[in-house]
Tab-separated table of C-alpha atoms in Angstrom:
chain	number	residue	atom	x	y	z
F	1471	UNK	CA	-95.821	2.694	-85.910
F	1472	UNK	CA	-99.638	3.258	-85.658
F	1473	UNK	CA	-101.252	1.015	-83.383
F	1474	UNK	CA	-104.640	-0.231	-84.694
F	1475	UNK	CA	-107.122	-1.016	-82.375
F	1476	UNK	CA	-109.962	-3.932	-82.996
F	1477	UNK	CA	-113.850	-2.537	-83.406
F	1478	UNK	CA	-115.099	-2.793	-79.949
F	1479	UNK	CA	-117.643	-5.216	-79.218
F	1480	UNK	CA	-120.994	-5.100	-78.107
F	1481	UNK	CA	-121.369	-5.818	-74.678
F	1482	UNK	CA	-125.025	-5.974	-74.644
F	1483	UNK	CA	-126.849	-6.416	-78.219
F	1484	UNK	CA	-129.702	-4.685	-78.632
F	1485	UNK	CA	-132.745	-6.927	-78.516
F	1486	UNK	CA	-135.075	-7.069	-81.373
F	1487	UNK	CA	-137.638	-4.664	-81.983
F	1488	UNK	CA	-140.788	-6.552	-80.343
F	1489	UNK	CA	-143.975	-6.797	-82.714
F	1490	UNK	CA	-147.229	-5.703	-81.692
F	1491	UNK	CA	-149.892	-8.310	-81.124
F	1492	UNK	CA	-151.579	-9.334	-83.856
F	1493	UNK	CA	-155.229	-8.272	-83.518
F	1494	UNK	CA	-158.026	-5.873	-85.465
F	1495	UNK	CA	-157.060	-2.412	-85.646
F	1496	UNK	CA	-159.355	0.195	-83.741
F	1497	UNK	CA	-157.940	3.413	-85.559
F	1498	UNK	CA	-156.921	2.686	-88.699
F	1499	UNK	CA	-160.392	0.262	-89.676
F	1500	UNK	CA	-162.643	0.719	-92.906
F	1501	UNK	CA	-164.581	-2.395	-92.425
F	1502	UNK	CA	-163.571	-4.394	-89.325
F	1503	UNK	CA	-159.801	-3.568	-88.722
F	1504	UNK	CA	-158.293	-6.714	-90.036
F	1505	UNK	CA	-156.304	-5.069	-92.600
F	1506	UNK	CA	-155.362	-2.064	-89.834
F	1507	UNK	CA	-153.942	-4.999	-87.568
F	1508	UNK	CA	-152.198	-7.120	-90.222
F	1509	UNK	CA	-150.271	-3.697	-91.263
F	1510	UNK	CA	-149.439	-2.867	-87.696
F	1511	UNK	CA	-148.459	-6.532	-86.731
F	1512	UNK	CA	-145.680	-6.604	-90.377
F	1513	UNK	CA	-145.249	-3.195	-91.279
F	1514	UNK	CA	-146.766	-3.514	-94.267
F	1515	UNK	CA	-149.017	-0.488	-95.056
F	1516	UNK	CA	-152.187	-1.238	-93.998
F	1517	UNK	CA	-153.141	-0.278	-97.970
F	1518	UNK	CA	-151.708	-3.012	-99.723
F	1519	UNK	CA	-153.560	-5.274	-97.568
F	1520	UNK	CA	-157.019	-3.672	-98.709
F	1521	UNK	CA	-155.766	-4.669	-102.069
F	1522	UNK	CA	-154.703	-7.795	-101.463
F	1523	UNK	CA	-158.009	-8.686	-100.486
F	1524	UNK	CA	-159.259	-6.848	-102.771
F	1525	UNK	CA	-157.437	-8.839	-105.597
F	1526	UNK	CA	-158.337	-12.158	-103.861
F	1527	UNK	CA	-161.728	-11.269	-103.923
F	1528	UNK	CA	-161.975	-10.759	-107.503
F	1529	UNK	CA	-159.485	-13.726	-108.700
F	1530	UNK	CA	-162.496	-15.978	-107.313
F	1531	UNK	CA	-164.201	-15.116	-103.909
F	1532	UNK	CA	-161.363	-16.193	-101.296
F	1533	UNK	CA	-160.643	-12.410	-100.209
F	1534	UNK	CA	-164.110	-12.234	-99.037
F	1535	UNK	CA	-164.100	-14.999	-96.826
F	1536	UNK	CA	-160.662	-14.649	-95.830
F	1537	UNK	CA	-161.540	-11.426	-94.466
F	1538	UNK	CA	-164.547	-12.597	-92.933
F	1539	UNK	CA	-162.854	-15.145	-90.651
F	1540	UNK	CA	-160.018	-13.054	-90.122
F	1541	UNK	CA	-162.243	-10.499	-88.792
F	1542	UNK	CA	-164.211	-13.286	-86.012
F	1543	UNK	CA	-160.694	-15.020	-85.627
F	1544	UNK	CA	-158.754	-11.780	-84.755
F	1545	UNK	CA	-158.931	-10.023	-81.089
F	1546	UNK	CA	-160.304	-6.975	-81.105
F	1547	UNK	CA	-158.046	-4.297	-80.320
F	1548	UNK	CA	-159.257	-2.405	-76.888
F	1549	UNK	CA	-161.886	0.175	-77.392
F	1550	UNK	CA	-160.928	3.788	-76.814
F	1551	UNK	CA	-162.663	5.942	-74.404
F	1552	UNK	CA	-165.133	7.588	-76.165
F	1553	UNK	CA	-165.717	4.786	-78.354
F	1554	UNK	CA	-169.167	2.246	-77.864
F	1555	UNK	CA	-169.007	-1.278	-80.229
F	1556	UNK	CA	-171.640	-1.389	-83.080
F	1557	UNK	CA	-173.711	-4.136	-83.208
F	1558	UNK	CA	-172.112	-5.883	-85.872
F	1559	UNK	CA	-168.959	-5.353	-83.964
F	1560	UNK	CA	-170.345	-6.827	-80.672
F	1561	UNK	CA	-171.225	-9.633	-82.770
F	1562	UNK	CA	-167.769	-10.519	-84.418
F	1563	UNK	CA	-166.709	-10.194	-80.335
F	1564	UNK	CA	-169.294	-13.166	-78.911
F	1565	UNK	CA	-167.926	-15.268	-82.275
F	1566	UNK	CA	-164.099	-14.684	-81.039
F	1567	UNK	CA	-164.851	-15.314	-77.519
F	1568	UNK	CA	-167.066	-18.844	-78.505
F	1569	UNK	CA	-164.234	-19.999	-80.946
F	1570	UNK	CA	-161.280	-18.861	-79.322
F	1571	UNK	CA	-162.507	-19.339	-75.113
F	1572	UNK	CA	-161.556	-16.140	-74.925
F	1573	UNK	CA	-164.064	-13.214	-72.589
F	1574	UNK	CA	-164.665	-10.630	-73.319
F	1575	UNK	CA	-166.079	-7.627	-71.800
F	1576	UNK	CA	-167.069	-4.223	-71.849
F	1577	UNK	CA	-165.800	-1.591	-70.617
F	1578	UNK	CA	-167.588	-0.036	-67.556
């Protein structure tokens, strides 16, 4: 007779992938990085986003100002090195931090 062992169990399951936090995107930006960030926080590629918006935009304005707060409601992702904030982008930061309580600050 042929003994027939059971499937082994898992001792230890694996945990589940964790997500990154969802915040703007400082590589992978064409406006702000909201689209960049929303991709990297589902795994949805960061294009269909863009059209998403995009779409919402044209089916009657929301995409615009969707992306708009996103952009002062999002965290901004930390700066790279060799990297300085544009103005615009300095100014989506003092929104966040007045909204959310959050500080932020620059990098010496």
């Amino acid at each position: 007779m042929t003994e027939t062992l059971p499937p082994p169990s898992p001792s230890d399951p694996q945990p589940a992938p964790e997500r990154p936090r969802l915040r703007r995107s400082s590589t992978d930006r064409m406006a702000g990085g909201v689209c960049g960030g929303l991709a990297d926080h589902t795994g949805i590629d960061p294009v269909l986003w863009r059209v998403g918006f995009v779409g919402l935009t044209v089916a009657g304005g929301v995409g615009f100002w969707l992306y708009l707060l996103l952009w002062v409601l999002l965290p901004p992702a930390p700066d790279r090195a060799d990297e300085t904030p544009s103005p615009l982008e300095q100014l989506a930061r003092r929104l966040n931090a007045a909204l959310t309580g959050n500080r932020w600050t620059a990098p010496r």
